Amino acid sequence: MDLLNVYHLQIITFMAVNSILALSFYLPLSAGQLSLGCAGFMSIGAYTAAILSLHYGMPVFTTIPAGAAAAALAGVLLGFPALRLTGVYLAIATLGFGEVVRVLFLNLKITNGALGMPEIPNLNDYFSALYRSWGLQGGLAGLDLPRLAALTTVVFCYFVLAACVAFVLRQENSRTGRAMAAVKADEVASGVMGIGATYIKMLAFVQGAFLAGLAGAISAHVTNFIAPGDFNYHRAVNILLFVVLGGSELVWGGLLGAAVLSVLPEFLRFMQDFRWIIFGALLAAMMVFRPQGLIDRQLLCRFSLRKKPGMDGMDARSSSGEVD
Amino acid sequence: MSLNKRILTFLSICLSLALLVTAGCSSPSGPGGGAPNDAAGEIKIGVVATLSGDGADYGVSIKRGLETARDRINGAGGINGRKISLVIEDSHGDKNEAINAVQKLINRDRVLAIIGPTNSGEMFAAGPVADKAGVVIMGTSNTARGIGEIGPYVFRNSLPEDNIIPITVRKSKEKLGFNRVALLYSSNNDWAVSSAKTFEEALREQGVAIVETQTFADGDTNFQAQLTRVAAAKPEALAVSALYKEAALLLIQARQQGINLPVMGGNGFNDPELIKIAGEAAEGALVGSPWYAGKDDPAVRDFVEEYKKRYHTVPNQFAAQSYDALGIMAEALKTEGAAADRARFRDALAAIKDYRGVTGRFSFDENGNPLMDAVVLQIAGGTYREVK
């Protein structure tokens, strides 16, 4: 048991990035929009952060918000035409958007085309340099410098994640969140009740894009290197998988799904050649036994101290039948 | 449950999952850097390769080459009596996995050095991680520019196309004496585009005029239009940069149109599948390669025989390059103190000069990139032969 091993800290960092991605998929879904554009928005965030830090020498703490903002802007531009579509047609259009972005980055000069962008400043190095400038070459409290830096990266990522989770939860219990749930349940009826469905859908969509861009920007600063191939269709499906596996009804579902799917491949390393066979079998088994995902409302009610479901006012949502 | 409580619950779930990973693994919790802790037993070398997913065939060849090399070195008494053991991890062709695998090898298995990962992209992601930790990482299959330049601890023994293509052009020109060349390449494949650029530069340097440039796309099956334009420009030879499928179809259609000119190819021509598909049309094509299994050299013959005995197939360039990589490392390990200390091992490796491997004579340049010659092969009688 050695949680402060740099290897384990690395996995925990990836877990945070994937959790933010799961949130970015969950947000539009909570307003009834199945968007598969996460990979595209993630790449916009990642490339924006990479270009700003490599070509313009901007520090990490400005490039990460800039990446998120660029993705949100793209979300606004895409949202206008795309949100006229519903259900599976929106999914196809947003998936197409992801491919368009990928091919664009594949052919631009500034993104170095298919060769990708190496030497992106790493968060660990940034914190290492910071601690060195404070005269902590020897580390602190029995931790050597590499571990201390890796731990700081983890704390930073989880701080960002906690802020995102707090925002999503606050919104769910606000007027806006109720409106999203209403639009998800029945768009026409919610319109009759005086909810501006277009505005609400757009809001959820852009928020999702913002979070995907944020995750992309952080991942660029964690993995040292990005290439267009990192953000292909497989990535979009992977993000979808977090939410489908964990449960698409609640925030916690996607977060748990992201955590499980980040850890599982590493946990199964001891299986060597059988690793992906076991991984696939586990996924299939989970889909058979928990088609609604690992966490759903009922399960949460059983564990929480509440007497009956629906105190959150979220019972207006339909079950997640449209994700299949 | 209040909001804060929920967030706390979630974080504790994350933490317990992380603990799950670390459960059942008794890892020594010494400091992150420094010496691997098995000073007397086996010398542990980590391997990260794409053993599943896209490109798994490359990873499997690499693994086989390394295992053949390990058994040969250990069979001959190891390094001063100590055996080499390989800790092999799969990267699934994914850069995040490659980073995780490298972190695991360094921090949990405490290996002396690492061989891999397979793709250049994975190396750009995982190379800096090993470099910062002060652990040698050596690619055996990365051909992108700037790999050795990642840092002092990053090496490779794979020859990039930037080095191979100029040799192909030089030798072909010596042999055939052409002055007008038409260039054809796949424009939607980044690798083909960059090797076409290398062809342009190499031809210009050799004083050869490029009289026509035509492009196509991966997946195309009809090249008649491009070939008609090429024929009209009256070149004396063709340079083709494409994957083997498109290259084979292009060769067949060129011969059908009566363009019986010599052809120089990029790395896509190094695949025996090309000869299978193109048949007669592939005869006479020239390609540069870091590896030639038919070389008249006892070391090469021994390696090919041994490999055939184990895996019932002829080793490809990936197997040969990884076989040499472990050989180069073993050579460096013989240096005083290199087997016990990561930094000393790095210096010993950088000092390797004129190592005689199965892919030829080998040295590192100042950045840790290879200095070696490529072989130019010509397709003749349905197989590859060395151009002398």
XYZ file of C-alpha atoms in Angstrom:
712
model
C 0.000 0.000 0.000
C 1.846 2.985 -1.223
C -0.562 5.611 -2.397
C 2.082 8.290 -2.693
C 3.991 6.378 -5.338
C 4.353 8.612 -8.413
C 2.817 5.858 -10.558
C -0.353 5.812 -8.468
C -0.524 9.588 -8.385
C -0.354 9.545 -12.190
C -3.366 7.220 -12.410
C -5.280 9.378 -9.936
C -4.524 12.421 -12.095
C -5.908 10.729 -15.210
C -8.939 9.772 -13.133
C -9.673 13.456 -12.447
C -9.357 14.413 -16.134
C -11.690 11.587 -17.134
C -14.172 12.592 -14.437
C -14.352 16.121 -15.886
C -14.939 14.555 -19.310
C -17.769 12.469 -17.872
C -19.334 15.665 -16.493
C -19.024 17.307 -19.908
C -21.037 14.466 -21.414
C -23.540 14.434 -18.565
C -24.442 18.133 -18.719
C -26.052 18.227 -22.185
C -27.634 14.860 -21.413
C -29.294 16.324 -18.335
C -31.157 18.621 -20.731
C -32.004 15.705 -22.996
C -29.263 16.346 -25.558
C -27.126 13.361 -26.533
C -23.956 15.077 -27.725
C -20.916 13.106 -28.852
C -18.868 16.212 -29.546
C -16.852 15.886 -26.332
C -13.773 14.611 -28.138
C -13.911 17.547 -30.554
C -14.293 20.117 -27.766
C -11.583 18.369 -25.789
C -9.194 18.689 -28.723
C -10.007 22.403 -29.103
C -9.175 22.897 -25.425
C -6.010 20.825 -25.640
C -4.706 22.516 -28.784
C -5.541 25.999 -27.529
C -3.614 25.352 -24.322
C -0.711 23.787 -26.216
C -0.441 26.596 -28.778
C -0.678 29.351 -26.163
C 1.983 27.795 -23.957
C 4.366 26.707 -26.724
C 4.090 29.573 -29.217
C 3.221 32.419 -26.870
C 4.895 31.256 -23.669
C 1.792 31.776 -21.559
C 1.811 30.205 -18.078
C -0.190 27.081 -17.277
C -2.783 28.876 -15.185
C -3.843 31.081 -18.076
C -3.718 28.454 -20.823
C -6.096 26.068 -19.024
C -8.978 28.566 -18.697
C -8.232 29.813 -22.230
C -8.604 26.290 -23.583
C -11.924 25.894 -21.795
C -13.129 29.270 -23.088
C -12.146 28.446 -26.686
C -14.092 25.191 -26.501
C -17.121 26.999 -25.057
C -16.994 29.484 -27.945
C -16.923 26.600 -30.413
C -19.874 25.153 -28.497
C -21.868 28.356 -29.091
C -21.067 28.323 -32.812
C -21.927 24.652 -33.190
C -24.968 24.870 -30.930
C -26.974 27.185 -33.186
C -27.264 24.811 -36.143
C -26.856 21.509 -34.301
C -29.457 21.974 -31.583
C -32.232 22.021 -34.157
C -31.622 18.293 -34.285
C -32.790 15.860 -31.652
C -31.883 12.450 -30.354
C -29.679 10.285 -32.483
C -29.434 12.910 -35.262
C -27.771 15.322 -32.852
C -25.408 12.536 -31.803
C -24.413 11.956 -35.433
C -23.970 15.672 -36.153
C -21.802 16.248 -33.081
C -19.752 13.171 -33.874
C -19.266 14.644 -37.347
C -18.153 17.908 -35.747
C -15.500 16.001 -33.816
C -14.175 14.522 -37.049
C -14.172 17.946 -38.762
C -12.110 19.411 -35.911
C -9.714 16.479 -35.995
C -9.136 16.794 -39.750
C -8.727 20.545 -39.359
C -5.966 20.071 -36.769
C -4.501 17.372 -38.985
C -3.956 19.896 -41.772
C -3.116 23.153 -39.994
C 0.430 24.479 -39.853
C 0.142 25.924 -36.358
C -0.873 22.542 -34.885
C 2.022 20.798 -36.647
C -0.440 18.591 -38.555
C -0.433 14.877 -37.967
C 2.945 14.972 -36.253
C 1.331 16.475 -33.166
C 2.733 18.901 -30.622
C 5.507 17.628 -28.350
C 7.179 19.348 -25.391
C 4.031 20.850 -23.872
C 4.936 22.144 -20.377
C 3.945 19.589 -17.755
C 2.115 20.462 -14.532
C 4.547 18.314 -12.529
C 7.528 20.234 -13.889
C 5.784 23.500 -13.211
C 5.230 22.599 -9.551
C 8.764 21.169 -9.281
C 10.180 24.476 -10.463
C 7.931 26.334 -8.064
C 9.075 24.270 -5.061
C 12.684 24.653 -6.118
C 12.300 28.396 -6.211
C 11.020 28.128 -2.629
C 14.186 26.250 -1.721
C 12.539 22.846 -1.260
C 14.950 20.788 -3.404
C 14.988 18.082 -0.753
C 11.213 17.810 -0.665
C 8.984 18.287 2.337
C 7.797 16.183 5.267
C 9.497 12.992 4.085
C 8.331 13.371 0.468
C 10.963 13.849 -2.197
C 10.463 16.512 -4.858
C 9.025 14.332 -7.681
C 6.380 12.964 -5.336
C 5.605 16.345 -3.885
C 5.135 17.781 -7.386
C 2.970 14.848 -8.486
C 0.884 15.184 -5.356
C 0.415 18.904 -5.999
C -0.770 18.092 -9.546
C -3.303 15.668 -8.079
C -4.524 18.258 -5.581
C -4.805 20.851 -8.341
C -6.786 18.515 -10.643
C -9.142 17.501 -7.846
C -9.634 21.102 -6.822
C -10.779 21.858 -10.385
C -12.930 18.708 -10.422
C -14.540 19.517 -7.063
C -15.369 23.008 -8.325
C -16.998 21.528 -11.442
C -18.983 18.981 -9.416
C -20.119 21.656 -6.972
C -21.271 23.839 -9.859
C -23.222 21.034 -11.532
C -24.911 20.034 -8.271
C -25.827 23.611 -7.396
C -27.253 24.108 -10.850
C -29.340 20.929 -10.648
C -31.123 22.273 -7.615
C -31.648 25.695 -9.115
C -34.281 27.093 -11.431
C -32.025 26.463 -14.424
C -31.521 22.830 -13.456
C -35.230 22.303 -13.055
C -35.728 23.808 -16.496
C -33.168 21.409 -17.941
C -34.915 18.468 -16.350
C -38.238 19.698 -17.739
C -36.822 20.037 -21.253
C -35.416 16.545 -20.967
C -38.765 15.151 -19.888
C -40.854 16.880 -22.560
C -39.650 19.760 -24.678
C -43.067 20.821 -25.950
C -44.699 20.755 -22.546
C -41.852 22.703 -21.013
C -42.231 25.299 -23.762
C -45.902 25.665 -22.902
C -44.915 26.183 -19.266
C -42.863 29.164 -20.376
C -39.380 27.682 -20.459
C -37.200 28.877 -23.324
C -36.173 25.429 -24.468
C -33.671 26.669 -27.059
C -31.868 28.794 -24.508
C -31.781 25.995 -21.933
C -30.496 23.430 -24.420
C -27.855 25.857 -25.622
C -26.773 26.562 -22.065
C -26.333 22.875 -21.243
C -24.530 22.271 -24.510
C -22.083 25.145 -24.055
C -21.420 24.188 -20.428
C -20.592 20.674 -21.619
C -18.244 22.101 -24.249
C -16.558 24.288 -21.623
C -15.883 21.309 -19.348
C -14.613 19.172 -22.233
C -12.232 21.972 -23.202
C -11.098 22.256 -19.600
C -10.359 18.539 -19.445
C -8.541 18.762 -22.781
C -6.379 21.659 -21.621
C -5.450 19.879 -18.383
C -4.686 16.650 -20.222
C -2.378 18.526 -22.613
C -0.421 19.719 -19.582
C -0.327 16.238 -18.088
C 0.666 14.125 -21.111
C 3.454 16.302 -22.625
C 2.199 15.609 -26.159
C -0.991 15.840 -28.218
C -1.803 14.695 -31.746
C -5.073 14.775 -33.719
C -5.348 11.002 -33.430
C -5.802 11.313 -29.661
C -9.225 12.865 -30.175
C -10.805 10.522 -32.664
C -14.113 8.700 -32.610
C -12.773 6.187 -30.070
C -12.246 8.956 -27.567
C -15.853 10.093 -27.962
C -17.089 6.552 -27.419
C -14.837 6.219 -24.395
C -16.422 9.278 -22.774
C -19.865 7.930 -23.596
C -18.825 4.692 -21.922
C -17.991 6.468 -18.634
C -21.545 7.702 -18.364
C -23.304 4.629 -19.696
C -21.340 2.357 -17.389
C -21.623 4.527 -14.314
C -25.214 5.582 -14.839
C -26.549 8.484 -16.860
C -29.283 9.634 -14.487
C -27.051 11.197 -11.881
C -23.824 13.155 -11.740
C -22.306 10.464 -9.548
C -22.867 7.811 -12.185
C -20.563 9.403 -14.746
C -17.965 10.206 -12.101
C -17.906 6.643 -10.842
C -17.784 5.320 -14.407
C -14.803 7.543 -15.206
C -13.009 6.475 -12.032
C -13.622 2.771 -12.652
C -12.607 2.903 -16.315
C -9.429 4.846 -15.524
C -8.334 2.429 -12.833
C -9.470 -0.890 -14.249
C -6.966 -1.247 -17.129
C -4.110 -0.435 -14.725
C -5.474 -2.711 -12.027
C -5.642 -5.550 -14.552
C -1.999 -5.176 -15.609
C -1.063 -8.312 -13.694
C -3.258 -10.295 -16.142
C -0.806 -9.370 -18.940
C -2.074 -10.849 -22.221
C -5.562 -11.437 -20.826
C -5.958 -7.864 -19.660
C -8.260 -6.606 -22.412
C -10.204 -9.846 -22.556
C -11.047 -9.547 -18.865
C -11.720 -5.822 -19.285
C -14.188 -6.453 -22.103
C -15.849 -9.282 -20.215
C -16.300 -7.045 -17.159
C -17.892 -4.331 -19.304
C -20.241 -6.825 -20.905
C -21.178 -8.262 -17.512
C -21.895 -4.814 -16.107
C -24.129 -4.000 -19.064
C -26.018 -7.269 -18.568
C -26.502 -6.936 -14.819
C -26.792 -3.149 -14.542
C -28.109 -1.836 -17.880
C -29.100 1.390 -16.132
C -25.494 1.884 -15.023
C -23.751 1.257 -11.727
C -25.531 4.061 -9.909
C -29.155 4.997 -10.398
C -31.636 6.947 -8.353
C -32.992 3.922 -6.522
C -29.576 2.821 -5.410
C -28.742 6.283 -4.157
C -31.993 6.448 -2.190
C -31.291 3.142 -0.562
C -27.984 4.449 0.718
C -28.983 7.963 1.588
C -31.035 8.756 4.651
C -34.017 10.043 2.747
C -37.349 8.347 3.032
C -38.554 8.576 -0.542
C -37.127 9.434 -3.951
C -37.804 12.719 -5.623
C -36.867 15.095 -2.815
C -34.280 16.509 -5.147
C -37.034 17.542 -7.468
C -35.255 15.595 -10.157
C -37.987 13.024 -10.606
C -39.217 14.917 -13.624
C -36.525 13.237 -15.645
C -37.354 10.319 -17.835
C -35.266 7.226 -17.443
C -32.261 7.169 -19.718
C -33.943 5.163 -22.436
C -32.529 7.240 -25.263
C -28.932 6.261 -24.679
C -28.598 2.981 -26.472
C -26.799 14.770 2.477
C -25.417 18.239 2.067
C -23.461 19.238 -0.978
C -20.101 19.249 0.746
C -20.763 15.870 2.188
C -21.538 14.487 -1.235
C -18.380 15.857 -2.748
C -16.454 14.365 0.146
C -18.162 11.041 -0.460
C -17.177 11.137 -4.106
C -13.581 11.978 -3.329
C -13.431 9.168 -0.818
C -14.789 6.783 -3.450
C -11.987 7.937 -5.750
C -9.464 7.447 -3.009
C -10.693 3.973 -2.185
C -10.511 3.027 -5.869
C -6.962 4.279 -5.948
C -6.239 2.160 -2.896
C -7.734 -0.750 -4.773
C -5.067 -0.333 -7.436
C -2.322 -0.324 -4.914
C -3.744 -3.242 -2.943
C -1.916 -6.488 -3.202
C 1.203 -4.877 -4.541
C 3.985 -4.785 -2.074
C 6.226 -2.160 -3.517
C 9.290 -0.898 -1.759
C 8.611 2.665 -0.728
C 12.057 4.028 -1.198
C 12.680 7.352 -2.896
C 11.601 7.770 -6.495
C 15.007 8.081 -8.109
C 18.351 6.530 -7.351
C 19.488 2.998 -7.804
C 17.309 0.044 -8.629
C 17.276 -2.086 -5.525
C 18.435 -5.459 -6.806
C 22.146 -4.854 -6.809
C 23.112 -8.522 -6.816
C 20.272 -10.415 -8.490
C 18.864 -9.964 -11.961
C 19.200 -6.755 -13.949
C 15.673 -5.555 -14.630
C 14.950 -3.876 -17.958
C 11.410 -2.573 -18.496
C 9.648 -2.881 -21.843
C 6.646 -0.835 -23.015
C 5.162 -2.049 -26.293
C 1.871 -1.942 -28.170
C 0.797 -5.533 -27.566
C -2.938 -4.965 -28.052
C -5.113 -2.688 -30.164
C -3.949 -0.998 -33.366
C -0.364 -1.780 -34.253
C -0.193 -4.818 -31.985
C 1.681 -6.726 -34.684
C 4.582 -4.277 -34.328
C 4.599 -4.700 -30.561
C 4.562 -8.474 -30.805
C 7.531 -8.443 -33.215
C 9.386 -6.151 -30.804
C 8.641 -8.416 -27.854
C 9.852 -11.456 -29.783
C 13.062 -9.738 -30.821
C 13.750 -8.727 -27.209
C 13.041 -12.194 -25.812
C 15.340 -13.752 -28.384
C 18.076 -11.290 -27.409
C 17.528 -11.844 -23.673
C 17.851 -15.626 -23.954
C 20.966 -15.278 -26.075
C 22.637 -12.891 -23.611
C 21.631 -14.953 -20.552
C 22.634 -18.178 -22.295
C 26.107 -16.765 -22.823
C 26.505 -16.123 -19.078
C 24.643 -12.824 -18.748
C 26.366 -9.616 -17.677
C 29.297 -10.520 -15.427
C 27.274 -13.514 -14.238
C 24.053 -11.534 -13.663
C 21.032 -12.367 -15.798
C 18.867 -9.804 -17.579
C 15.149 -10.009 -16.879
C 12.508 -8.172 -18.891
C 9.410 -6.634 -17.289
C 7.020 -6.291 -20.230
C 4.034 -3.912 -20.182
C 1.383 -3.288 -22.825
C 0.586 0.297 -23.835
C -2.441 -0.527 -26.026
C -1.118 2.094 -28.475
C -2.452 4.794 -26.168
C -0.241 7.614 -24.886
C -1.895 7.771 -21.435
C -1.336 4.043 -21.024
C 2.246 4.461 -22.183
C 2.788 7.104 -19.481
C 1.196 4.856 -16.853
C 3.297 1.887 -17.946
C 6.514 3.915 -17.776
C 5.571 5.252 -14.329
C 4.845 1.720 -13.124
C 8.165 0.365 -14.402
C 10.118 3.215 -12.808
C 8.312 3.536 -9.481
C 7.003 0.074 -8.758
C 9.276 -2.364 -10.577
C 12.290 -0.078 -10.175
C 13.829 -1.112 -13.478
C 17.283 0.072 -14.500
C 16.166 1.257 -17.947
C 13.220 1.037 -20.346
C 12.889 -0.106 -23.958
C 9.946 1.318 -25.926
C 7.234 2.598 -26.369
C 6.288 1.573 -29.914
C 4.806 4.700 -31.561
C 6.509 8.070 -31.850
C 3.482 9.742 -30.259
C 3.742 7.494 -27.215
C 7.445 8.311 -26.957
C 6.752 12.060 -27.057
C 4.322 11.550 -24.158
C 6.231 8.997 -22.068
C 9.821 9.968 -22.969
C 9.827 13.179 -20.890
C 8.450 11.210 -17.911
C 11.411 8.813 -17.916
C 13.825 11.642 -18.696
C 12.665 13.684 -15.687
C 12.947 10.622 -13.476
C 16.501 10.034 -14.682
C 15.806 6.658 -16.262
C 17.091 5.722 -19.719
C 14.294 5.135 -22.231
C 15.231 3.778 -25.645
C 12.896 3.542 -28.624
C 13.367 0.736 -31.121
C 10.681 1.727 -33.602
C 10.170 5.520 -33.370
C 10.869 7.260 -36.667
C 9.605 10.805 -36.054
C 11.973 13.770 -35.964
C 13.170 14.985 -32.582
C 12.965 11.811 -30.472
C 16.558 11.838 -29.207
C 16.242 15.587 -28.603
C 13.536 15.033 -25.934
C 16.212 14.831 -23.270
C 19.548 13.370 -22.186
C 17.972 10.083 -21.050
C 16.043 9.483 -24.291
C 17.665 7.325 -26.988
C 16.593 5.335 -30.016
C 18.214 2.836 -32.312
C 15.601 3.046 -35.070
C 16.660 4.849 -38.210
C 14.212 7.596 -39.249
C 13.060 7.881 -42.887
C 14.875 11.233 -43.067
C 18.076 9.195 -43.033
C 16.935 6.228 -45.129
C 15.443 7.993 -48.151
C 18.555 10.048 -49.064
C 20.552 6.798 -49.067
C 17.917 5.151 -51.304
C 18.087 8.066 -53.753
C 21.886 8.190 -53.774
C 22.345 4.478 -54.381
C 19.577 4.312 -56.980
C 21.076 7.225 -58.892
C 24.517 5.602 -58.819
C 23.026 2.410 -60.173
C 20.599 3.806 -62.762
C 21.843 7.320 -63.492
C 18.535 9.169 -63.892
C 18.121 12.958 -63.970
C 14.333 13.389 -64.289
C 11.988 11.940 -61.665
C 8.212 12.033 -61.131
C 6.990 11.983 -57.541
C 3.720 10.309 -56.512
C 2.438 10.239 -52.950
C -0.637 9.813 -50.769
C -1.637 13.283 -49.594
C -3.971 12.303 -46.740
C -1.444 10.191 -44.892
C 0.866 12.289 -42.714
C 3.661 9.764 -42.841
C 3.545 9.573 -46.647
C 3.495 13.375 -46.904
C 6.566 13.762 -44.731
C 8.482 11.078 -46.595
C 7.509 12.714 -49.918
C 9.051 15.940 -48.572
C 12.195 13.994 -47.717
C 12.242 12.584 -51.268
C 11.998 16.118 -52.698
C 14.931 17.338 -50.597
C 17.053 14.282 -51.342
C 16.415 14.498 -55.098
C 17.248 18.194 -55.111
C 20.501 17.520 -53.283
C 21.438 14.867 -55.837
C 20.779 17.369 -58.641
C 17.778 15.476 -59.968
C 14.853 17.428 -61.466
C 11.312 16.618 -60.285
C 9.367 16.916 -63.540
C 5.907 16.039 -62.198
C 4.232 15.657 -58.789
C 0.937 13.792 -58.456
C -1.039 12.967 -55.327
C -3.742 10.461 -54.429
C -5.450 9.360 -51.211
C -5.223 6.288 -49.010
C -7.951 3.916 -50.156
C -7.820 4.981 -53.843
C -7.811 2.140 -56.357
C -7.579 3.956 -59.670
C -4.419 5.882 -60.521
C -4.854 6.092 -64.311
C -5.263 9.888 -64.427
C -2.171 10.567 -62.332
C -0.122 8.037 -64.322
C -1.171 9.555 -67.661
C 0.103 12.967 -66.499
C 3.293 11.389 -65.193
C 3.903 9.620 -68.504
C 3.407 12.896 -70.389
C 6.216 14.537 -68.375
C 8.664 11.886 -69.634
C 10.508 11.077 -66.380
C 13.358 8.577 -66.208
C 12.294 7.122 -62.845
C 9.438 7.289 -60.332
C 9.520 7.978 -56.597
C 6.488 6.660 -54.712
C 5.536 7.313 -51.115
C 2.476 5.263 -50.115
C 1.339 2.328 -48.046
C 1.839 -1.091 -49.620
C -1.748 -1.520 -50.887
C -1.888 1.717 -52.872
C 1.731 1.294 -53.943
C 1.029 -2.193 -55.326
C -2.029 -1.085 -57.319
C -0.134 1.925 -58.621
C 2.721 -0.301 -59.821
C 0.312 -2.684 -61.584
C -1.476 0.166 -63.387
C 1.797 1.850 -64.310
C 3.028 -1.332 -65.996
C -0.359 -1.695 -67.759
C 0.038 1.816 -69.173
C 3.462 0.821 -70.425
C 5.407 2.938 -67.920
C 8.286 0.538 -67.431
C 10.509 2.897 -65.456
C 12.510 2.092 -62.322
C 10.666 2.903 -59.080
C 12.042 4.097 -55.733
C 9.789 3.561 -52.725
C 9.422 4.761 -49.163
C 9.026 2.445 -46.188
C 5.677 1.154 -47.518
C 7.690 -0.842 -50.069
C 9.335 -2.765 -47.228
C 6.314 -5.017 -46.865
C 6.352 -8.473 -48.518
C 2.595 -7.991 -49.086
C 3.523 -5.508 -51.816
C 5.247 -8.274 -53.789
C 2.272 -10.597 -53.199
C -0.222 -8.118 -54.650
C 1.848 -6.522 -57.403
C 3.657 -9.688 -58.507
C 5.605 -9.055 -61.708
C 4.889 -5.319 -61.533
C 6.999 -4.961 -58.376
C 10.150 -6.331 -60.022
C 13.045 -3.875 -59.965
C 11.573 -1.555 -57.332
C 14.135 -0.060 -54.918
C 13.662 0.638 -51.221
C 15.901 1.551 -48.307
C 15.633 -0.463 -45.124
C 17.448 -0.651 -41.788
C 17.280 -4.444 -41.933
C 17.950 -7.178 -44.480
C 17.356 -10.763 -43.388
C 19.367 -12.230 -46.257
C 22.597 -10.438 -45.329
C 25.766 -12.470 -45.686
C 26.872 -12.156 -42.057
C 27.140 -14.959 -39.459
C 25.441 -12.877 -36.722
C 22.456 -12.194 -38.986
C 22.232 -15.850 -40.042
C 22.301 -17.035 -36.402
C 19.618 -14.529 -35.390
C 17.314 -15.404 -38.308
C 17.696 -19.141 -37.628
C 17.094 -18.773 -33.902
C 14.054 -16.562 -34.497
C 12.638 -18.947 -37.097
C 13.078 -21.840 -34.686
C 11.126 -20.014 -31.980
C 8.382 -18.280 -33.944
C 8.315 -20.016 -37.358
C 8.679 -16.783 -39.294
C 11.479 -14.569 -40.606
C 12.190 -11.614 -38.274
C 11.028 -8.244 -39.632
C 12.771 -4.902 -39.053
C 10.973 -4.358 -35.717
C 12.211 -7.663 -34.337
C 15.735 -6.993 -35.629
C 15.889 -3.449 -34.234
C 14.659 -4.504 -30.786
C 17.081 -7.458 -30.800
C 19.903 -4.996 -31.406
C 18.551 -2.570 -28.801
C 18.954 -5.096 -25.987
C 22.359 -6.039 -27.400
C 23.436 -2.390 -27.246
C 22.163 -2.126 -23.669
C 24.011 -5.302 -22.684
C 27.181 -3.809 -24.136
C 26.712 -0.679 -22.007
C 25.950 -2.778 -18.900
C 29.441 -4.263 -19.046
C 30.846 -0.851 -18.088
C 31.971 -0.533 -14.467
C 29.040 0.351 -12.190
C 26.516 0.776 -15.006
C 24.359 -2.148 -13.910
C 23.681 -0.633 -10.487
C 23.118 3.026 -11.235
C 20.703 4.674 -13.669
C 22.845 7.745 -14.327
C 26.012 5.725 -14.897
C 24.141 3.431 -17.235
C 23.027 6.461 -19.229
C 26.611 7.646 -19.676
C 27.779 4.156 -20.629
C 25.016 3.884 -23.228
C 25.781 7.287 -24.741
C 29.397 6.228 -25.148
C 28.568 3.177 -27.312
C 30.611 3.313 -30.546
C 30.668 0.952 -33.518
C 28.473 -1.722 -31.971
C 28.150 -4.547 -34.487
C 24.512 -5.598 -34.484
C 22.345 -7.491 -36.942
C 21.180 -4.207 -38.478
C 24.756 -3.074 -39.088
C 27.412 -0.948 -37.395
C 25.871 1.336 -34.829
C 26.788 4.464 -32.826
C 24.743 7.159 -31.064
C 25.065 10.799 -32.063
C 25.224 13.497 -29.371
C 21.416 13.543 -29.018
C 20.928 9.807 -28.677
C 19.776 9.282 -32.265
C 21.374 6.500 -34.335
C 24.341 6.904 -36.662
C 24.188 3.981 -39.040
C 23.810 3.072 -42.700
C 20.668 1.779 -44.332
C 20.670 -1.107 -46.777
C 19.145 -0.475 -50.203
C 17.094 -3.436 -51.399
C 15.781 -4.264 -54.858
C 12.835 -6.557 -55.552
C 14.036 -9.317 -57.832
C 12.550 -12.747 -58.458
C 9.728 -12.099 -55.978
C 12.006 -11.315 -53.043
C 14.227 -8.540 -51.636
C 17.909 -8.501 -52.567
C 20.630 -6.158 -51.421
C 21.904 -3.606 -53.949
C 25.670 -3.638 -53.817
